[in-house]
Short mmCIF file of C-alpha atoms in Angstrom, two decimals:
data_model
loop_
_atom_site.label_atom_id
_atom_site.label_comp_id
_atom_site.label_asym_id
_atom_site.label_seq_id
_atom_site.Cartn_x
_atom_site.Cartn_y
_atom_site.Cartn_z
CA UNK W 1 6.91 -6.66 15.77
CA UNK W 2 4.54 -7.67 13.00
CA UNK W 3 6.58 -6.08 10.20
CA UNK W 4 9.37 -8.57 10.97
CA UNK W 5 7.16 -11.32 9.49
CA UNK W 6 7.12 -9.72 6.03
CA UNK W 7 8.56 -11.85 3.23
CA UNK W 8 9.53 -11.24 -0.40
CA UNK W 9 6.21 -12.90 -1.33
CA UNK W 10 4.28 -9.99 0.23
CA UNK W 11 5.54 -7.64 -2.47
CA UNK W 12 3.67 -6.88 -5.67
CA UNK W 13 7.03 -5.90 -7.17
CA UNK W 14 10.03 -8.00 -8.15
CA UNK W 15 12.22 -7.52 -5.07
CA UNK W 16 14.82 -9.58 -3.26
CA UNK W 17 15.66 -10.24 0.38
CA UNK W 18 17.90 -7.17 0.53
CA UNK W 19 14.88 -4.93 -0.12
CA UNK W 20 12.90 -6.68 2.61
CA UNK W 21 15.81 -6.29 5.03
CA UNK W 22 16.17 -2.62 4.13
CA UNK W 23 12.46 -2.05 4.73
CA UNK W 24 12.55 -3.91 8.07
CA UNK W 25 15.53 -1.82 9.16
CA UNK W 26 13.61 1.37 8.35
CA UNK W 27 10.51 0.08 10.18
CA UNK W 28 12.63 -0.73 13.24
CA UNK W 29 14.46 2.64 13.03
CA UNK W 30 11.20 4.61 12.94
CA UNK W 31 9.14 2.37 15.22
CA UNK W 32 8.94 5.06 17.90
CA UNK W 33 7.20 7.38 15.41
CA UNK W 34 5.19 4.72 13.54
CA UNK W 35 4.51 1.93 16.05
CA UNK W 36 1.57 0.27 14.28
CA UNK W 37 -0.59 0.35 11.16
CA UNK W 38 -4.35 1.01 11.28
CA UNK W 39 -5.40 -2.28 9.63
CA UNK W 40 -9.04 -1.41 8.92
CA UNK W 41 -9.50 -3.41 5.70
CA UNK W 42 -6.92 -6.18 6.09
CA UNK W 43 -5.11 -8.03 8.88
CA UNK W 44 -2.13 -6.31 10.50
CA UNK W 45 0.55 -8.19 8.55
CA UNK W 46 -1.12 -7.42 5.22
CA UNK W 47 -1.47 -3.78 6.26
CA UNK W 48 2.29 -3.74 6.84
CA UNK W 49 2.63 -5.28 3.36
CA UNK W 50 0.71 -2.27 1.99
CA UNK W 51 3.34 0.02 3.57
CA UNK W 52 6.09 -2.17 2.06
CA UNK W 53 4.48 -2.01 -1.38
CA UNK W 54 4.04 1.77 -1.11
CA UNK W 55 7.72 2.13 -0.20
CA UNK W 56 8.86 -0.06 -3.11
CA UNK W 57 6.49 1.86 -5.43
CA UNK W 58 8.08 5.18 -4.36
CA UNK W 59 11.59 3.72 -4.79
CA UNK W 60 10.75 2.17 -8.16
CA UNK W 61 10.99 5.54 -9.89
CA UNK W 62 14.77 5.58 -9.33
CA UNK W 63 15.67 2.19 -10.69
CA UNK W 64 14.71 -0.10 -13.52
CA UNK W 65 15.13 -3.18 -11.33
CA UNK W 66 12.00 -2.54 -9.25
CA UNK W 67 9.12 -3.41 -11.52
CA UNK W 68 5.62 -4.64 -10.84
CA UNK W 69 5.27 -8.42 -11.03
CA UNK W 70 2.87 -8.87 -14.01
CA UNK W 71 1.19 -12.01 -12.66
CA UNK W 72 0.53 -10.39 -9.28
CA UNK W 73 -0.64 -7.19 -10.97
CA UNK W 74 -3.43 -9.19 -12.62
CA UNK W 75 -4.52 -10.94 -9.42
CA UNK W 76 -4.21 -7.94 -7.11
CA UNK W 77 -6.09 -5.65 -9.47
CA UNK W 78 -7.34 -3.31 -6.74
CA UNK W 79 -3.77 -2.57 -5.66
CA UNK W 80 -2.60 -2.11 -9.25
CA UNK W 81 -5.53 0.24 -9.87
CA UNK W 82 -4.68 2.35 -6.79
CA UNK W 83 -0.97 2.50 -7.72
CA UNK W 84 -1.94 3.77 -11.17
CA UNK W 85 -4.17 6.41 -9.56
CA UNK W 86 -1.31 7.45 -7.26
CA UNK W 87 0.94 8.06 -10.28
CA UNK W 88 -1.49 10.72 -11.50
CA UNK W 89 -1.19 12.83 -8.34
CA UNK W 90 1.44 15.57 -8.54
CA UNK W 91 2.67 15.30 -4.96
CA UNK W 92 3.34 11.58 -5.44
CA UNK W 93 5.47 12.42 -8.47
CA UNK W 94 7.52 14.78 -6.29
CA UNK W 95 8.04 12.15 -3.58
CA UNK W 96 8.89 9.58 -6.26
CA UNK W 97 11.76 11.75 -7.49
CA UNK W 98 13.11 12.33 -4.00
CA UNK W 99 15.84 9.75 -3.42
CA UNK W 100 15.57 9.60 0.38
CA UNK W 101 14.70 6.23 1.94
CA UNK W 102 13.67 7.72 5.27
CA UNK W 103 11.35 10.32 3.77
CA UNK W 104 9.90 7.72 1.42
CA UNK W 105 9.29 5.43 4.39
CA UNK W 106 7.42 8.23 6.18
CA UNK W 107 5.33 8.81 3.05
CA UNK W 108 4.74 5.08 2.49
CA UNK W 109 3.53 4.62 6.07
CA UNK W 110 1.22 7.64 6.01
CA UNK W 111 -0.13 6.62 2.59
CA UNK W 112 -0.75 3.07 3.81
CA UNK W 113 -2.85 4.24 6.73
CA UNK W 114 -4.64 6.98 4.77
CA UNK W 115 -5.56 4.76 1.81
CA UNK W 116 -6.69 1.95 4.12
CA UNK W 117 -9.01 4.33 5.96
CA UNK W 118 -10.25 5.89 2.70
CA UNK W 119 -11.05 2.48 1.17
CA UNK W 120 -12.75 1.38 4.40
CA UNK W 121 -14.97 4.47 4.51
CA UNK W 122 -15.69 4.51 0.76
CA UNK W 123 -16.67 0.85 0.56
CA UNK W 124 -18.46 1.03 3.92
CA UNK W 125 -20.76 3.80 2.63
CA UNK W 126 -21.57 1.90 -0.55
CA UNK W 127 -24.12 -0.80 -1.30
CA UNK W 128 -21.19 -3.26 -1.34
CA UNK W 129 -20.27 -2.79 2.33
CA UNK W 130 -20.33 -6.58 2.78
CA UNK W 131 -16.89 -6.58 1.12
CA UNK W 132 -15.49 -5.46 4.47
CA UNK W 133 -16.86 -8.46 6.36
CA UNK W 134 -14.11 -10.48 8.06
CA UNK W 135 -11.39 -9.31 5.64
CA UNK W 136 -9.01 -8.89 8.55
CA UNK W 137 -8.94 -12.66 9.16
CA UNK W 138 -7.90 -13.68 5.64
CA UNK W 139 -4.31 -13.63 4.40
CA UNK W 140 -4.40 -11.27 1.45
CA UNK W 141 -0.95 -10.86 -0.09
CA UNK W 142 -0.13 -14.57 0.22
CA UNK W 143 -3.49 -15.69 -1.22
CA UNK W 144 -1.89 -16.21 -4.63
CA UNK W 145 0.08 -19.15 -3.15
CA UNK W 146 -3.19 -21.07 -2.70
CA UNK W 147 -3.80 -23.68 -5.42
CA UNK W 148 -7.40 -22.59 -6.02
CA UNK W 149 -6.43 -18.94 -6.40
CA UNK W 150 -5.66 -19.08 -10.14
CA UNK W 151 -9.26 -19.41 -11.36
CA UNK W 152 -11.02 -16.19 -12.29
CA UNK W 153 -14.27 -17.07 -10.58
CA UNK W 154 -13.03 -17.20 -6.98
CA UNK W 155 -14.61 -14.89 -4.39
CA UNK W 156 -11.21 -13.17 -4.11
CA UNK W 157 -11.30 -12.05 -7.76
CA UNK W 158 -15.00 -11.19 -7.72
CA UNK W 159 -14.51 -9.07 -4.60
CA UNK W 160 -11.59 -7.23 -6.22
CA UNK W 161 -13.74 -6.38 -9.23
CA UNK W 162 -16.62 -5.19 -7.07
CA UNK W 163 -14.32 -2.99 -4.97
CA UNK W 164 -12.60 -1.43 -7.99
CA UNK W 165 -15.98 -0.35 -9.42
CA UNK W 166 -16.82 1.50 -6.19
CA UNK W 167 -13.40 3.10 -5.81
CA UNK W 168 -13.12 4.09 -9.49
CA UNK W 169 -16.56 5.68 -9.47
CA UNK W 170 -15.68 7.64 -6.31
CA UNK W 171 -12.31 8.78 -7.70
CA UNK W 172 -13.93 9.90 -10.99
CA UNK W 173 -16.82 11.75 -9.37
CA UNK W 174 -15.19 13.24 -6.25
CA UNK W 175 -11.88 14.75 -5.20
CA UNK W 176 -11.64 12.88 -1.89
CA UNK W 177 -8.90 10.43 -2.97
CA UNK W 178 -6.59 13.21 -4.16
CA UNK W 179 -7.26 15.18 -0.96
CA UNK W 180 -6.53 12.08 1.16
CA UNK W 181 -3.24 11.46 -0.67
CA UNK W 182 -2.11 15.10 -0.51
CA UNK W 183 -2.93 15.26 3.19
CA UNK W 184 -1.03 12.03 3.93
CA UNK W 185 2.09 13.14 2.05
CA UNK W 186 2.10 16.63 3.56
CA UNK W 187 1.74 15.08 7.00
CA UNK W 188 4.63 12.70 6.27
CA UNK W 189 6.86 15.54 5.07
CA UNK W 190 5.99 17.67 8.12
CA UNK W 191 6.74 14.78 10.48
CA UNK W 192 10.03 14.06 8.72
CA UNK W 193 11.11 17.71 8.76
CA UNK W 194 10.15 18.02 12.43
CA UNK W 195 12.21 14.96 13.27
CA UNK W 196 15.36 15.94 11.34
CA UNK W 197 15.15 19.47 12.78
CA UNK W 198 15.56 18.09 16.32
#
């Protein structure tokens, strides 16, 4: 499965191999319920990396060891922006304080798919829809390993800035992001409760 190819380098947080192994074990355990990510905006492996980062983000509220990598936070500004927006949503705060790896995996997966679809639709309806062109072919979370990545004027950084403007304006003027997040988390909780009730 594609999630098996995830590496420590895919994380925006300071994690180690044990965290990756724990995530892969959860992905394998729940594969029958969550067989594949949507991957609308990015390639499939990077979409799995979004689920990984969501899971680490949810876990990070319980430990001081899981912190955002400052250098990656700068380069992956769209992801940092969305994580900051997630922190403002009450239901995310509740899931953050729930110390249950399985439930947090359900939430991370549902959030990954929901946010991917929301970004795809939001950017697609904007005047910047060209941002979605051939994104699925490019490695995203490993782009920082490229030598030319560090300069501020690369298309990667310009595209991030353009996308953030669209998403921020939409979040400030509409309630659709909050609705998307609430719906994803409620769906995750319902699925989890249905499964453990069996």
